[in-house]
XYZ file of C-alpha atoms in Angstrom:
254
model
C -45.359 -75.893 -17.467
C -45.017 -79.435 -18.824
C -48.188 -80.606 -20.621
C -50.349 -82.735 -18.340
C -53.629 -84.584 -18.590
C -56.392 -84.081 -16.041
C -59.569 -86.157 -15.979
C -61.823 -83.417 -14.629
C -64.808 -85.662 -13.961
C -65.281 -89.396 -13.481
C -66.390 -92.039 -10.982
C -63.240 -94.081 -10.436
C -64.625 -95.238 -7.078
C -67.580 -97.014 -8.747
C -68.038 -100.768 -8.488
C -67.045 -101.236 -12.128
C -63.427 -100.687 -11.031
C -63.432 -102.804 -7.880
C -61.602 -105.717 -9.506
C -58.781 -103.794 -11.195
C -58.600 -100.238 -9.830
C -54.839 -100.406 -9.222
C -54.246 -101.381 -12.850
C -56.630 -98.679 -14.098
C -54.750 -96.023 -12.127
C -51.407 -97.309 -13.402
C -52.617 -97.153 -16.998
C -53.774 -93.580 -16.454
C -50.415 -92.572 -14.994
C -48.607 -94.255 -17.877
C -50.554 -92.140 -20.395
C -49.618 -88.937 -18.562
C -52.675 -88.367 -16.383
C -51.634 -86.338 -13.328
C -55.029 -85.844 -11.678
C -58.338 -87.717 -11.625
C -61.396 -86.085 -10.059
C -63.892 -88.630 -8.795
C -67.435 -87.492 -8.028
C -69.560 -89.056 -5.284
C -73.287 -88.658 -5.959
C -75.000 -90.408 -3.007
C -74.421 -91.427 0.619
C -73.426 -94.981 -0.205
C -70.555 -93.633 -2.313
C -69.080 -90.960 -0.046
C -67.046 -93.205 2.252
C -65.797 -95.349 -0.612
C -64.933 -92.371 -2.834
C -63.095 -90.734 0.059
C -61.146 -93.943 0.696
C -60.164 -94.210 -2.982
C -59.033 -90.576 -3.031
C -56.947 -91.233 0.072
C -55.310 -94.317 -1.423
C -54.152 -92.807 -4.718
C -52.142 -89.609 -4.838
C -53.556 -88.554 -8.209
C -57.237 -88.979 -7.214
C -59.132 -85.958 -5.877
C -62.617 -85.969 -4.382
C -65.746 -83.976 -5.160
C -69.058 -84.555 -3.397
C -72.482 -83.863 -4.846
C -75.832 -85.530 -5.380
C -77.605 -87.093 -8.336
C -80.284 -84.488 -9.201
C -82.652 -87.217 -10.400
C -82.692 -88.855 -6.939
C -83.316 -86.081 -4.429
C -85.185 -85.699 -1.174
C -85.066 -83.020 1.504
C -83.767 -85.141 4.371
C -80.870 -86.624 2.427
C -80.039 -83.208 0.996
C -79.781 -81.757 4.507
C -77.436 -84.559 5.584
C -75.328 -84.086 2.478
C -74.856 -80.396 3.206
C -73.604 -81.311 6.690
C -71.156 -83.812 5.192
C -69.864 -81.182 2.777
C -69.119 -78.815 5.640
C -67.437 -81.539 7.688
C -65.280 -82.693 4.762
C -64.421 -79.251 3.401
C -60.659 -79.759 3.669
C -60.774 -83.090 1.841
C -62.673 -82.062 -1.281
C -61.856 -79.853 -4.260
C -65.375 -79.157 -5.488
C -69.122 -79.600 -5.008
C -70.668 -81.830 -7.592
C -71.964 -83.131 -9.520
C -75.132 -81.187 -8.726
C -77.684 -79.424 -10.905
C -80.761 -80.368 -12.907
C -81.793 -83.481 -14.815
C -84.890 -82.859 -16.912
C -84.327 -86.017 -18.967
C -85.051 -88.423 -16.119
C -87.363 -86.137 -14.128
C -90.372 -84.981 -16.154
C -92.937 -83.906 -13.529
C -93.035 -80.277 -12.412
C -93.018 -81.127 -8.698
C -89.798 -83.106 -9.096
C -88.211 -80.384 -11.185
C -89.159 -77.738 -8.642
C -87.447 -79.787 -5.916
C -84.350 -80.050 -8.130
C -84.245 -76.295 -8.653
C -84.660 -75.483 -4.970
C -81.980 -77.932 -3.873
C -79.630 -76.786 -6.637
C -79.919 -73.233 -5.325
C -78.990 -74.455 -1.844
C -75.884 -76.169 -3.227
C -74.965 -72.896 -4.897
C -75.162 -71.238 -1.493
C -73.009 -73.946 0.071
C -70.381 -73.581 -2.653
C -70.192 -69.874 -1.934
C -69.967 -70.495 1.805
C -67.181 -73.068 1.462
C -65.459 -71.195 -1.388
C -65.542 -74.257 -3.630
C -66.279 -74.580 -7.351
C -69.415 -76.246 -8.677
C -69.414 -79.225 -11.030
C -72.718 -79.089 -12.878
C -74.945 -81.863 -14.206
C -77.483 -80.421 -16.652
C -78.960 -83.210 -18.732
C -81.669 -81.782 -21.012
C -81.637 -78.689 -18.778
C -78.753 -76.548 -20.003
C -80.782 -73.388 -20.455
C -82.367 -73.634 -17.017
C -79.081 -74.343 -15.261
C -77.459 -71.314 -16.896
C -80.374 -69.066 -15.966
C -80.071 -70.050 -12.300
C -76.286 -69.721 -12.250
C -76.476 -66.280 -13.841
C -79.237 -65.147 -11.490
C -77.097 -66.070 -8.470
C -73.940 -64.619 -10.048
C -71.953 -67.842 -9.679
C -68.384 -67.536 -10.949
C -66.542 -70.865 -10.468
C -68.531 -73.217 -12.673
C -67.570 -76.429 -14.458
C -70.278 -77.663 -16.840
C -69.676 -81.396 -17.099
C -70.639 -83.084 -20.414
C -72.922 -80.154 -21.262
C -75.600 -81.225 -23.765
C -77.097 -77.823 -24.560
C -77.547 -76.344 -28.015
C -74.985 -74.057 -29.644
C -76.905 -71.060 -28.311
C -76.487 -72.166 -24.717
C -72.882 -73.231 -25.215
C -72.164 -69.676 -26.372
C -74.023 -68.345 -23.338
C -71.884 -70.477 -21.018
C -68.748 -69.130 -22.690
C -70.048 -65.579 -22.298
C -70.577 -66.202 -18.582
C -66.963 -67.329 -18.257
C -67.682 -70.939 -17.325
C -65.493 -73.951 -18.011
C -66.918 -76.772 -20.123
C -65.434 -80.262 -20.095
C -65.207 -82.335 -23.237
C -65.875 -86.030 -22.594
C -64.274 -88.927 -24.412
C -67.546 -89.432 -26.304
C -66.464 -86.451 -28.441
C -64.960 -88.986 -30.846
C -68.490 -89.826 -32.083
C -70.839 -87.167 -30.634
C -71.614 -84.420 -33.140
C -72.940 -82.168 -30.364
C -69.656 -82.436 -28.454
C -67.650 -81.797 -31.625
C -69.676 -78.647 -32.231
C -69.037 -77.590 -28.646
C -65.276 -77.911 -29.134
C -65.546 -75.587 -32.107
C -67.346 -72.941 -30.046
C -65.547 -72.963 -26.692
C -62.130 -71.242 -26.495
C -59.347 -73.574 -25.415
C -58.860 -71.335 -22.370
C -62.297 -72.457 -21.111
C -62.013 -76.153 -21.911
C -61.416 -79.095 -19.592
C -61.231 -82.797 -20.466
C -63.175 -85.615 -18.812
C -63.984 -89.293 -19.215
C -67.048 -89.635 -16.942
C -65.762 -93.171 -16.415
C -67.076 -95.802 -16.418
C -69.544 -94.383 -18.995
C -69.123 -92.347 -22.221
C -66.344 -94.566 -23.518
C -64.727 -93.570 -26.815
C -64.808 -97.268 -27.684
C -68.338 -98.583 -28.141
C -69.153 -101.485 -25.846
C -66.132 -100.954 -23.573
C -65.942 -99.655 -20.028
C -64.453 -96.173 -19.993
C -61.415 -95.334 -17.845
C -59.187 -92.292 -17.180
C -56.416 -93.463 -19.541
C -58.838 -92.953 -22.418
C -58.733 -89.188 -21.804
C -56.087 -89.129 -24.534
C -58.855 -89.724 -27.070
C -60.561 -86.508 -25.992
C -57.329 -84.511 -26.219
C -56.618 -85.915 -29.687
C -60.077 -85.058 -30.987
C -59.966 -81.545 -29.538
C -56.573 -81.003 -31.191
C -57.931 -82.242 -34.509
C -61.026 -80.012 -34.402
C -59.107 -76.933 -33.295
C -56.256 -77.619 -35.725
C -53.536 -77.418 -33.100
C -51.058 -79.775 -31.514
C -52.192 -82.271 -28.927
C -49.351 -81.021 -26.720
C -50.911 -77.536 -26.690
C -54.340 -78.956 -25.864
C -52.896 -80.920 -22.941
C -50.911 -77.925 -21.732
C -53.804 -75.464 -21.713
C -56.513 -77.825 -20.436
C -54.115 -78.996 -17.728
C -53.456 -75.417 -16.662
C -57.195 -74.729 -16.737
C -57.986 -77.668 -14.455
C -55.118 -76.904 -12.074
C -56.245 -73.299 -11.673
C -59.971 -74.010 -11.504
C -59.741 -76.759 -8.876
C -56.595 -75.318 -7.235
C -54.726 -78.579 -7.589
C -51.226 -77.058 -7.750
C -49.923 -79.774 -10.061
């Protein structure tokens, strides 16, 4: 298989790209990106994200919900949308827990309960989960293990080395964002996670490898270069294996 680049998590449908999305996609293609997964995280984004995914052949859609902005009624509607759009999406997410922005126990309890319902929906629809776990890595892993979830992508995981090792033990995929060029925690994660369980992501428009600049999928090359450097292997091998990983995990058939 020819080495390919896959941006396993971003928000290419966001307003930050409204003025130059065509050019952004072209730059990504020019750098060798073959797939971009864009994640819708609220109702106002779903239609737009779906339209963007329909316009560009290399853009794939996932639908989730920002765990820091949850309520029961919207969650119920989102589950209905997921079922109705099953054939147009490749994953559920991002969903999970955010204990950085939500500090009160009532809010965290709501997050946990809704997260568990998304786990059930992923099983029902036979779709993988893309997990948001800001300042909540341990708690996310405990829930995923309790419910015996298998197809898990931990996006920009910020847990300690202990919980990174636990995620590896559970067989989950972890995506390395472009911020790995300056984040010591992400560099440490690269050293722990086997290449066979790594994905690459930009999380565009945030987490840029260039301070003060908007991030974009073309910058995924910075993540692949840093991973290659840390693991002391060729960038071609990193692209090959992470591309295979993403293709298999999301069933993209690239």
